[in-house]
Amino acid sequence: MPEYEVDYSEVMGKLVSCPEECGMCCLCQPEVLPEERPFFKKNYPQFLVRTKGPQPYNALALKKGCGSCVFLENRRCKVYDHRTAYCRQFPYHLYASDKIKVELDLSCRGAWYGKGNDAVAEAKALVKAAEGRIEDALAESKEVYREFFANCKEAGVYQDPSMLRMTVSENASMFSSLGYLSRIMDMSTVEPIMALAGIRPETQLDMPSLDEAGRDLAMDSMSSSDPLSVPVYCDKDWNWNMFMAQNGKIDWKVMDDEGDLHHKGSVDAEAIKLKVPDPEGTKVLIDYVNTLNQRDSFMGSVFSIMDMNGYEDDMTNSYFGSMAVTIMDLLWRMSMLDHFMGTGVGAEGVREAIIFYDMDRLDAPTIGAFI
């Protein structure tokens, strides 16, 4: 029996469905594992491809090289019984740090309806199916984390991650207020070791600077003309929306089932002004802050930033600052969706922004590994 810890807390009490009209996960290009290749080599050799990039892998072909999986027809998988392990796992992500954490991709609309299959039962089945991959990946990630913590202690920037999480949990509402977000972002860059206790929100907000901060964060992820490299938002009418930023403008396009893009609108990015959620939207936002705060992959992404920056910043500043920056990105995306689609700033508007954002959040660089 495997001897490793698996944390199912994020999916406890959740029900997850797979809406038949959706197919958004089929826009991702899954790796084909060695044991899965014989089926595709024998039956569909023309659809087994090698991806580009610094770490290429065997994958299934996409329609026109950038659309949905070639096996998706009328939003149904033609090889459903032989779909890859990574297809089966979505919307669950298995993250390896010093343990395994099951995380739920909130870009999947089926994670929001409160109906469907028991998430814990599904996650346990996926963990069992991945046992052969988990042990090696976990051994490697444990060593990476051990080395990271040693580097932090040597540089004098180490803090207890559990205490950082406790502090954010106790002050989660701060991360829903522009006044506090502005203060936290400033303090994270100038204070040697910042603290949330006792801070006061900015009362004279520099809205042009906050607009610019949120805009720059969001547009960075949209700055590509390659559909494979930009965020995808599956709206409540099951359209696959893509937003591409270039030369200060944002183009809104919809991808159809054949992999063709259709222009829907465009706007000068500076015309989109940062908005804040109403009281009901704020409740949804605080729930999301608490979800991020418990994700090992979010903590791992903060650690990745610290490592890339040469351990210059204290872990406290890096963690609180990263949380604030993440919410600024989310709020600007909420504002953009409202501009194009009228989604609003209430509970629905914030939910739609999270659906647009969370897959990108889970795709951020981290020192651990998704299995």
Coordinates of C-alpha atoms in Angstrom, one line a residue, residues 173-315:
S173 CA -11.5 40.3 3.6
M174 CA -8.5 42.7 3.2
F175 CA -7.9 41.0 -0.2
S176 CA -11.3 42.1 -1.4
S177 CA -10.8 45.8 -0.8
L178 CA -8.9 48.1 -3.3
G179 CA -7.7 50.2 -0.3
Y180 CA -6.1 47.2 1.4
L181 CA -4.8 45.7 -1.9
S182 CA -3.0 48.9 -2.7
R183 CA -1.5 49.1 0.7
I184 CA -0.4 45.4 0.7
M185 CA 1.2 45.7 -2.7
D186 CA 3.1 48.8 -1.6
M187 CA 4.2 47.3 1.7
S188 CA 5.3 44.0 0.1
T189 CA 7.9 45.9 -2.0
V190 CA 9.2 48.4 0.6
E191 CA 9.0 46.7 4.1
P192 CA 11.7 44.3 5.1
I193 CA 9.1 42.0 6.7
M194 CA 5.5 43.2 6.4
A195 CA 2.6 42.4 8.6
L196 CA -1.1 42.5 8.0
A197 CA -2.0 43.2 11.6
G198 CA -2.8 46.9 12.2
I199 CA -2.5 48.1 8.6
R200 CA -4.9 50.7 7.4
P201 CA -6.4 50.8 3.8
E202 CA -5.3 53.6 1.4
T203 CA -7.9 56.3 1.7
Q204 CA -6.7 58.4 -1.3
L205 CA -6.6 55.7 -4.0
D206 CA -4.5 56.3 -7.1
M207 CA -7.0 54.8 -9.5
P208 CA -5.0 55.3 -12.6
S209 CA -2.1 53.4 -11.0
L210 CA -4.4 50.6 -9.8
D211 CA -6.0 50.5 -13.3
E212 CA -2.6 50.1 -14.8
A213 CA -1.5 47.5 -12.3
G214 CA -4.5 45.3 -13.0
R215 CA -4.4 45.9 -16.7
D216 CA -0.7 45.0 -17.0
L217 CA -1.2 41.8 -15.1
A218 CA -4.2 40.6 -17.1
M219 CA -2.8 41.7 -20.5
D220 CA 0.5 39.9 -19.9
S221 CA -1.4 36.5 -20.0
M222 CA -3.3 37.6 -23.1
S223 CA -0.4 38.9 -25.1
S224 CA -0.3 36.3 -27.8
S225 CA -1.9 35.7 -31.2
D226 CA -1.7 31.9 -30.6
P227 CA -5.0 30.5 -29.4
L228 CA -3.0 27.8 -27.5
S229 CA -1.3 30.5 -25.4
V230 CA -4.2 32.7 -24.3
P231 CA -6.8 32.2 -21.6
V232 CA -10.0 30.5 -22.6
Y233 CA -13.4 31.4 -21.0
C234 CA -16.3 29.1 -21.5
D235 CA -19.4 31.2 -20.9
K236 CA -22.8 30.1 -19.7
D237 CA -23.9 29.7 -23.3
W238 CA -20.9 27.3 -23.8
N239 CA -19.0 29.6 -26.2
W240 CA -15.2 29.2 -26.1
N241 CA -14.1 32.8 -25.7
M242 CA -10.5 34.0 -26.2
F243 CA -9.1 37.4 -25.5
M244 CA -5.9 38.5 -27.3
A245 CA -4.0 41.6 -26.4
Q246 CA -1.8 43.4 -28.9
N247 CA -0.6 47.0 -29.2
G248 CA -2.7 48.2 -26.3
K249 CA -5.9 46.6 -27.7
I250 CA -7.9 43.6 -26.7
D251 CA -9.6 41.5 -29.4
W252 CA -12.4 39.2 -28.3
K253 CA -12.8 36.1 -30.4
V254 CA -14.9 32.9 -30.2
M255 CA -13.5 29.6 -31.3
D256 CA -15.9 27.2 -33.0
D257 CA -15.9 23.4 -32.9
E258 CA -13.8 23.2 -36.0
G259 CA -10.9 25.4 -34.7
D260 CA -11.8 28.6 -36.5
L261 CA -11.8 31.9 -34.7
H262 CA -14.6 34.5 -35.1
H263 CA -14.1 38.1 -34.2
K264 CA -16.7 39.4 -31.7
G265 CA -15.3 42.8 -30.6
S266 CA -12.3 44.8 -29.6
V267 CA -11.5 47.6 -27.1
D268 CA -8.6 49.8 -26.1
A269 CA -7.4 48.3 -22.9
E270 CA -7.2 51.7 -21.2
A271 CA -10.9 52.1 -21.8
I272 CA -11.6 49.3 -19.3
K273 CA -11.7 50.7 -15.8
L274 CA -11.1 48.6 -12.7
K275 CA -14.3 47.8 -10.9
V276 CA -15.0 46.4 -7.4
P277 CA -17.5 43.7 -6.5
D278 CA -20.7 44.6 -4.7
P279 CA -21.4 43.0 -1.3
E280 CA -22.6 39.7 -2.7
G281 CA -19.7 39.6 -5.2
T282 CA -17.3 40.3 -2.3
K283 CA -18.5 37.2 -0.5
V284 CA -17.6 35.0 -3.6
L285 CA -14.3 36.8 -3.9
I286 CA -13.4 36.1 -0.2
D287 CA -14.3 32.5 -0.7
Y288 CA -11.9 32.3 -3.6
V289 CA -9.1 34.0 -1.5
N290 CA -9.6 31.3 1.1
T291 CA -9.4 28.6 -1.6
L292 CA -6.2 30.0 -3.0
N293 CA -4.8 30.3 0.5
Q294 CA -5.1 26.6 1.0
R295 CA -3.8 25.5 -2.3
D296 CA -0.3 24.0 -2.2
S297 CA 0.2 24.9 -5.9
F298 CA -0.4 28.6 -5.1
M299 CA 2.2 28.5 -2.3
G300 CA 4.5 26.6 -4.7
S301 CA 4.1 29.4 -7.3
V302 CA 5.1 32.0 -4.6
F303 CA 8.1 29.8 -3.9
S304 CA 9.0 29.7 -7.6
I305 CA 8.9 33.5 -7.7
M306 CA 11.2 33.7 -4.7
D307 CA 13.6 31.3 -6.3
M308 CA 13.7 33.2 -9.6
N309 CA 14.3 36.5 -7.6
G310 CA 17.3 35.0 -5.9
Y311 CA 15.7 34.8 -2.4
E312 CA 15.8 38.6 -2.1
D313 CA 12.3 39.0 -0.5
D314 CA 11.0 37.6 2.8
M315 CA 8.5 34.8 2.3

